[in-house]
């Protein structure tokens, strides 16, 4: 049986434009996990498990409200509160798994499809290094190619950026390749740009072992890179913002931008 779940191997790029330029790029990979296939993947692959230690592990309690409640029900609740019509079709999560028991995902993205295969919504689940989590829930309008969405920033991510910002999302939904681009705008214009992109590979034991060798301790390196670049921003004397109180609700709405989005986000 052919599975819809897959690996995506590629890069993350960040660029800050003001008040002093700063850029980073590093190799990374993600898993696109169809929620209904995770147990099948765990049964097929020796090095991948669900809710137990392995080289690679998916842990339900790492996502949503982190209670371990069924994730499909949590997504359905979030979409309903956002007023998004979803008929309970396929639900796929783009995320980095736990590797040797450790994971930190700055961004995990839920792709919510209708039973007809059309993309109905995306949920951008954001984690910060302070142990907090917040999600932006956005309709996708069944767009088959590039999806454009916008949201007001409601969640503290970095002490080098305030809350008075607006996010512009551009998404190339996962197929043979995938890409997610996020631009952050403040009152002076575009402040940051971040892109994650990758090409599809199968999830099998051979590929998982190769990625462990080519991307050793990936999730730990993500956390280390965040703190290393924070030190570099401090050295550049980038202004510091105090940590505000987290949002009162776990979800914030985003909206679909209906003007045509052509081309590709791939570099």
Short mmCIF file of C-alpha atoms in Angstrom, two decimals:
data_model
loop_
_atom_site.label_atom_id
_atom_site.label_comp_id
_atom_site.label_asym_id
_atom_site.label_seq_id
_atom_site.Cartn_x
_atom_site.Cartn_y
_atom_site.Cartn_z
CA UNK A 1 0.00 0.00 0.00
CA UNK A 2 1.35 3.42 -0.98
CA UNK A 3 1.39 5.93 1.87
CA UNK A 4 0.87 9.67 1.69
CA UNK A 5 3.36 10.32 4.49
CA UNK A 6 6.88 11.25 3.41
CA UNK A 7 10.16 12.94 4.30
CA UNK A 8 11.11 16.37 2.97
CA UNK A 9 14.83 17.16 2.88
CA UNK A 10 15.96 20.72 2.29
CA UNK A 11 16.92 23.99 3.97
CA UNK A 12 15.72 26.69 6.32
CA UNK A 13 16.70 30.28 5.50
CA UNK A 14 16.19 33.39 7.62
CA UNK A 15 16.99 36.97 6.71
CA UNK A 16 16.62 40.01 8.94
CA UNK A 17 16.75 43.35 7.13
CA UNK A 18 16.82 45.97 9.92
CA UNK A 19 18.36 47.68 11.83
CA UNK A 20 21.38 45.61 10.82
CA UNK A 21 21.21 42.74 8.33
CA UNK A 22 21.54 39.20 9.61
CA UNK A 23 21.09 35.91 7.76
CA UNK A 24 21.31 32.19 8.40
CA UNK A 25 20.77 28.99 6.43
CA UNK A 26 21.05 25.37 7.46
CA UNK A 27 20.15 21.93 6.21
CA UNK A 28 17.16 20.25 7.75
CA UNK A 29 14.49 17.64 7.11
CA UNK A 30 10.89 17.18 8.15
CA UNK A 31 8.34 14.40 8.23
CA UNK A 32 4.95 14.88 6.62
CA UNK A 33 2.78 12.54 8.66
CA UNK A 34 -0.75 11.62 7.68
CA UNK A 35 -2.42 11.26 11.06
CA UNK A 36 -4.16 8.05 9.99
CA UNK A 37 -0.88 6.45 8.86
CA UNK A 38 1.40 7.00 11.86
CA UNK A 39 0.75 3.58 13.42
CA UNK A 40 1.29 1.90 10.04
CA UNK A 41 4.60 3.73 9.63
CA UNK A 42 5.67 2.62 13.10
CA UNK A 43 4.83 -1.00 12.27
CA UNK A 44 6.74 -0.86 8.96
CA UNK A 45 9.91 0.86 10.17
CA UNK A 46 12.24 -0.35 12.90
CA UNK A 47 13.65 3.11 13.56
CA UNK A 48 10.37 5.03 13.88
CA UNK A 49 7.87 4.72 16.73
CA UNK A 50 4.83 6.43 18.15
CA UNK A 51 4.89 7.51 21.79
CA UNK A 52 7.93 5.44 22.68
CA UNK A 53 11.68 5.94 22.45
CA UNK A 54 13.43 5.17 19.17
CA UNK A 55 15.89 6.77 16.77
CA UNK A 56 12.86 8.69 15.48
CA UNK A 57 9.63 9.13 17.40
CA UNK A 58 6.32 10.92 17.01
CA UNK A 59 4.86 11.91 20.37
CA UNK A 60 1.22 13.02 20.35
CA UNK A 61 1.66 15.15 23.47
CA UNK A 62 4.20 17.37 21.70
CA UNK A 63 1.38 19.00 19.69
CA UNK A 64 -1.93 20.77 20.18
CA UNK A 65 -2.55 21.54 23.83
CA UNK A 66 0.12 18.94 24.71
CA UNK A 67 -2.35 16.96 26.81
CA UNK A 68 -2.18 13.84 24.65
CA UNK A 69 -5.86 14.20 23.72
CA UNK A 70 -6.65 12.90 20.21
CA UNK A 71 -5.08 15.34 17.79
CA UNK A 72 -7.79 15.05 15.14
CA UNK A 73 -10.36 16.22 17.67
CA UNK A 74 -8.18 19.15 18.69
CA UNK A 75 -7.74 20.24 15.07
CA UNK A 76 -11.46 19.92 14.43
CA UNK A 77 -12.14 22.10 17.48
CA UNK A 78 -9.65 24.77 16.34
CA UNK A 79 -11.12 24.91 12.83
CA UNK A 80 -14.67 25.13 14.16
CA UNK A 81 -13.76 28.04 16.46
CA UNK A 82 -12.18 29.80 13.48
CA UNK A 83 -15.36 29.30 11.45
CA UNK A 84 -13.67 27.08 8.87
CA UNK A 85 -15.78 24.40 7.24
CA UNK A 86 -13.92 21.07 7.27
CA UNK A 87 -15.49 17.72 6.52
CA UNK A 88 -12.96 15.59 8.38
CA UNK A 89 -10.79 14.64 5.42
CA UNK A 90 -7.07 13.80 5.54
CA UNK A 91 -5.02 15.57 8.18
CA UNK A 92 -1.25 15.84 7.65
CA UNK A 93 1.41 17.37 9.86
CA UNK A 94 4.74 18.73 8.64
CA UNK A 95 7.14 18.58 11.58
CA UNK A 96 10.50 17.41 12.84
CA UNK A 97 10.19 14.19 14.83
CA UNK A 98 11.91 13.49 18.08
CA UNK A 99 15.42 12.23 17.32
CA UNK A 100 16.97 10.09 20.06
CA UNK A 101 14.25 11.40 22.36
CA UNK A 102 14.71 15.13 21.74
CA UNK A 103 12.79 17.59 19.56
CA UNK A 104 12.17 21.29 19.26
CA UNK A 105 9.95 22.57 16.45
CA UNK A 106 9.88 26.34 15.96
CA UNK A 107 7.08 25.70 13.45
CA UNK A 108 4.91 22.68 12.72
CA UNK A 109 2.23 23.00 10.06
CA UNK A 110 -1.07 21.14 9.83
CA UNK A 111 -2.53 20.66 6.34
CA UNK A 112 -6.26 20.03 6.62
CA UNK A 113 -7.78 18.50 3.47
CA UNK A 114 -11.37 17.89 2.53
CA UNK A 115 -12.58 14.46 1.52
CA UNK A 116 -12.38 15.67 -2.07
CA UNK A 117 -8.63 16.22 -1.69
CA UNK A 118 -8.79 20.03 -1.68
CA UNK A 119 -6.76 21.90 0.94
CA UNK A 120 -9.29 23.55 3.27
CA UNK A 121 -7.06 25.04 5.96
CA UNK A 122 -3.62 25.28 7.48
CA UNK A 123 -2.68 25.61 11.13
CA UNK A 124 0.72 27.09 11.93
CA UNK A 125 1.72 25.75 15.33
CA UNK A 126 4.50 27.93 16.74
CA UNK A 127 6.74 27.01 19.67
CA UNK A 128 9.14 29.41 21.37
CA UNK A 129 12.16 28.60 23.51
CA UNK A 130 10.27 29.65 26.64
CA UNK A 131 8.12 26.52 26.51
CA UNK A 132 5.05 28.30 25.11
CA UNK A 133 2.91 27.39 22.12
CA UNK A 134 0.41 29.25 19.95
CA UNK A 135 -1.30 28.51 16.63
CA UNK A 136 -2.50 30.60 13.69
CA UNK A 137 -5.53 29.07 11.97
CA UNK A 138 -6.06 30.03 8.33
CA UNK A 139 -8.49 28.99 5.58
CA UNK A 140 -6.84 27.76 2.38
CA UNK A 141 -9.80 27.99 0.02
CA UNK A 142 -8.98 24.76 -1.83
CA UNK A 143 -6.01 26.38 -3.56
CA UNK A 144 -4.02 23.64 -5.37
CA UNK A 145 -0.73 25.52 -5.82
CA UNK A 146 0.47 28.54 -3.88
CA UNK A 147 -1.63 29.67 -0.91
CA UNK A 148 -1.31 33.18 0.52
CA UNK A 149 -2.50 34.09 4.01
CA UNK A 150 -1.98 36.88 6.52
CA UNK A 151 -2.23 37.20 10.30
CA UNK A 152 -1.49 39.74 12.99
CA UNK A 153 1.33 38.63 15.26
CA UNK A 154 -0.06 37.59 18.65
CA UNK A 155 2.70 35.42 20.12
CA UNK A 156 6.18 36.24 21.41
CA UNK A 157 8.79 34.26 19.52
CA UNK A 158 12.05 36.21 19.77
CA UNK A 159 13.23 38.93 22.18
CA UNK A 160 14.55 40.76 19.11
CA UNK A 161 11.08 41.38 17.66
CA UNK A 162 8.00 43.00 19.15
CA UNK A 163 4.35 42.06 18.75
CA UNK A 164 3.43 45.01 16.52
CA UNK A 165 3.90 42.98 13.35
CA UNK A 166 1.94 41.27 10.61
CA UNK A 167 2.79 37.90 9.08
CA UNK A 168 2.42 37.12 5.39
CA UNK A 169 2.40 33.37 4.69
CA UNK A 170 3.02 31.82 1.28
CA UNK A 171 2.68 28.05 1.08
CA UNK A 172 3.45 25.52 -1.61
CA UNK A 173 1.55 22.48 -0.23
CA UNK A 174 3.52 19.23 0.01
CA UNK A 175 3.74 17.24 -3.24
CA UNK A 176 7.05 16.32 -4.87
CA UNK A 177 8.35 19.39 -3.08
CA UNK A 178 7.06 21.77 -0.45
CA UNK A 179 7.84 25.30 0.72
CA UNK A 180 6.59 27.67 3.39
CA UNK A 181 7.63 31.33 3.36
CA UNK A 182 6.83 33.79 6.15
CA UNK A 183 7.53 37.51 5.91
CA UNK A 184 7.20 39.68 8.99
CA UNK A 185 6.21 43.32 8.50
CA UNK A 186 6.18 46.13 11.05
CA UNK A 187 5.38 49.82 10.72
CA UNK A 188 8.51 50.41 8.63
CA UNK A 189 7.96 47.57 6.15
CA UNK A 190 9.42 44.09 5.85
CA UNK A 191 11.59 43.23 8.83
CA UNK A 192 12.25 39.50 8.40
CA UNK A 193 11.85 36.74 5.84
CA UNK A 194 11.99 33.02 6.56
CA UNK A 195 11.65 30.11 4.15
CA UNK A 196 11.63 26.36 4.67
CA UNK A 197 11.73 24.19 1.57
CA UNK A 198 12.44 20.58 0.67
CA UNK A 199 12.02 17.73 -1.76
CA UNK A 200 10.13 14.53 -1.10
CA UNK A 201 11.71 11.22 -0.09
CA UNK A 202 10.12 8.01 1.17
CA UNK A 203 9.99 7.13 4.84
CA UNK A 204 11.87 3.87 5.15
CA UNK A 205 14.62 2.49 7.38
CA UNK A 206 17.38 3.07 4.84
CA UNK A 207 16.49 6.73 4.33
CA UNK A 208 16.06 7.31 8.06
CA UNK A 209 19.54 5.93 8.77
CA UNK A 210 21.08 8.02 6.00
CA UNK A 211 19.49 11.17 7.38
CA UNK A 212 20.74 10.35 10.86
CA UNK A 213 24.26 10.28 9.40
CA UNK A 214 23.91 13.36 7.16
CA UNK A 215 21.98 15.45 9.72
CA UNK A 216 23.32 14.24 13.09
CA UNK A 217 21.42 15.41 16.18
CA UNK A 218 19.31 17.65 13.95
CA UNK A 219 16.72 18.73 16.54
CA UNK A 220 19.41 19.52 19.11
CA UNK A 221 21.26 21.58 16.50
CA UNK A 222 18.11 23.61 15.82
CA UNK A 223 17.97 24.67 19.47
CA UNK A 224 21.70 25.37 19.54
CA UNK A 225 21.47 27.46 16.37
CA UNK A 226 18.67 29.60 17.82
CA UNK A 227 20.78 30.49 20.85
CA UNK A 228 23.97 31.00 18.83
CA UNK A 229 22.28 33.47 16.52
CA UNK A 230 20.69 35.21 19.50
CA UNK A 231 24.20 35.87 20.79
CA UNK A 232 25.19 37.25 17.39
CA UNK A 233 22.17 39.57 17.38
CA UNK A 234 23.14 40.78 20.85
CA UNK A 235 26.64 41.49 19.56
CA UNK A 236 25.07 43.57 16.77
CA UNK A 237 23.14 45.51 19.44
CA UNK A 238 19.75 44.66 17.99
CA UNK A 239 17.06 46.15 20.29
CA UNK A 240 15.68 43.83 22.96
CA UNK A 241 11.95 43.36 23.66
CA UNK A 242 10.71 42.14 27.02
CA UNK A 243 8.66 38.96 27.11
CA UNK A 244 4.93 39.87 27.13
CA UNK A 245 2.19 37.70 28.57
CA UNK A 246 1.12 34.89 26.22
CA UNK A 247 -2.21 35.17 24.36
CA UNK A 248 -5.31 34.35 26.37
CA UNK A 249 -6.47 31.84 23.72
CA UNK A 250 -4.39 29.07 22.11
CA UNK A 251 -5.43 30.05 18.57
CA UNK A 252 -5.40 33.24 16.53
CA UNK A 253 -7.25 33.68 13.23
CA UNK A 254 -5.55 34.32 9.91
CA UNK A 255 -7.20 35.10 6.59
CA UNK A 256 -6.80 34.00 3.00
CA UNK A 257 -5.37 36.44 0.48
CA UNK A 258 -7.36 35.83 -2.68
CA UNK A 259 -5.21 37.62 -5.23
CA UNK A 260 -3.39 35.15 -7.53
CA UNK A 261 -0.16 33.67 -6.26
CA UNK A 262 1.86 32.36 -9.15
CA UNK A 263 5.22 30.69 -9.49
CA UNK A 264 7.16 28.69 -6.92
CA UNK A 265 8.77 29.34 -3.55
CA UNK A 266 11.63 27.01 -4.37
CA UNK A 267 15.04 28.69 -4.64
#
